[in-house]
Amino acid sequence: MQSGVVGLLPNDLRKITLDDIRELRVLGFTGTTVSLGEPDQYRPEEFQRIRDMLHGEGVAVAQANGLYPSLVDHDEKVRAAGVEGLKRHMQAARLLEAHTLYVRPGSLNPAGSWAPHPEHQGERVFERVISSLTAVAVAADAEGVILALEGHVLSVIDRPSRVAEVLRRVPARSLGVNLDPVNFVGSIWDAWTPQALINRLLDATRGRVVAAHWKDYIVDKPLVLHISEVPIGEGLVDHVAGLTALNEAAPDTWVLIEHLPPEQIPPAKRNIDSAMSEASLIWDER
């Protein structure tokens, strides 16, 4: 497995400096997420410049992540714009030589891509995401881009069985999974037994995990049930067991620390490195 991070580089490509990239390497990361912004926000040469800067310092683009309309919107034109936006992001991902292109299914809630909506768990909306993802994956096959699809308990792709169904019904070699176990903690039973949840996700995605967002969480005090993310090593996840299982299922995947402010990333990296060592695993620095 390879070590990467989300959130240490500026979101604006034009503001990324060599010092930013060198900080990644000093911390021991060999991969990073690069934000693409809106489709067509940057010129091709700007992506090429960032790629060359990163490669010159020994850092790969583990994941490219852009903005585009929801793939499950009620309006067919909005869904089509989401598909077209992802297609343009594929071209940017190729220029960056990104290992994966992050894909979120979107939401019916205007508050954001991972915000809840009562229709998300219905069959009609699930059929929409299958249709949209099929169109996206066909284009990715043609472009030679690997997609990293993420789910969430509040989204239309809300549980391991839904992930497995998407992989079964979208016949494209380009469609992979961005494993984010914390996103799927949807009950107190899952919260107390995170390794069982990780195992179910790995069973559902066997052979298709291309990247993972690695996080931690606690069960918080407010009623009724609140799950709060915390820095790696401060929560309920058994990182030794989780990374061992991930390595067995997807030994070539990227493991990306996510959702932490810059000052919390160095101790999180030390904790995940310690878990890797305890598991007798080492990072692949290819």
XYZ file of C-alpha atoms in Angstrom, residues 16 19 53 67 71 75 88 120-121 133 138-139 167 173 221 223 226 236 242 264 274 280 286:
23
model
C 0.749 25.216 -5.045
C 7.577 24.150 -0.465
C 6.438 19.752 -9.918
C -16.632 19.605 -8.721
C -25.490 12.376 -10.699
C -33.575 16.990 -13.494
C -13.835 16.820 -18.633
C -31.833 8.533 -1.257
C -32.668 5.057 -0.032
C -22.298 5.838 -13.421
C -17.899 3.949 -20.338
C -16.163 7.286 -20.905
C -20.001 -2.918 -9.105
C -13.068 -2.105 -15.911
C -22.529 12.438 23.665
C -28.731 12.500 21.673
C -23.781 11.248 16.914
C -12.621 3.470 17.898
C -8.048 -2.430 9.568
C -3.216 17.484 12.951
C 2.976 3.045 13.994
C 4.463 -5.770 10.084
C 7.024 3.218 -5.951
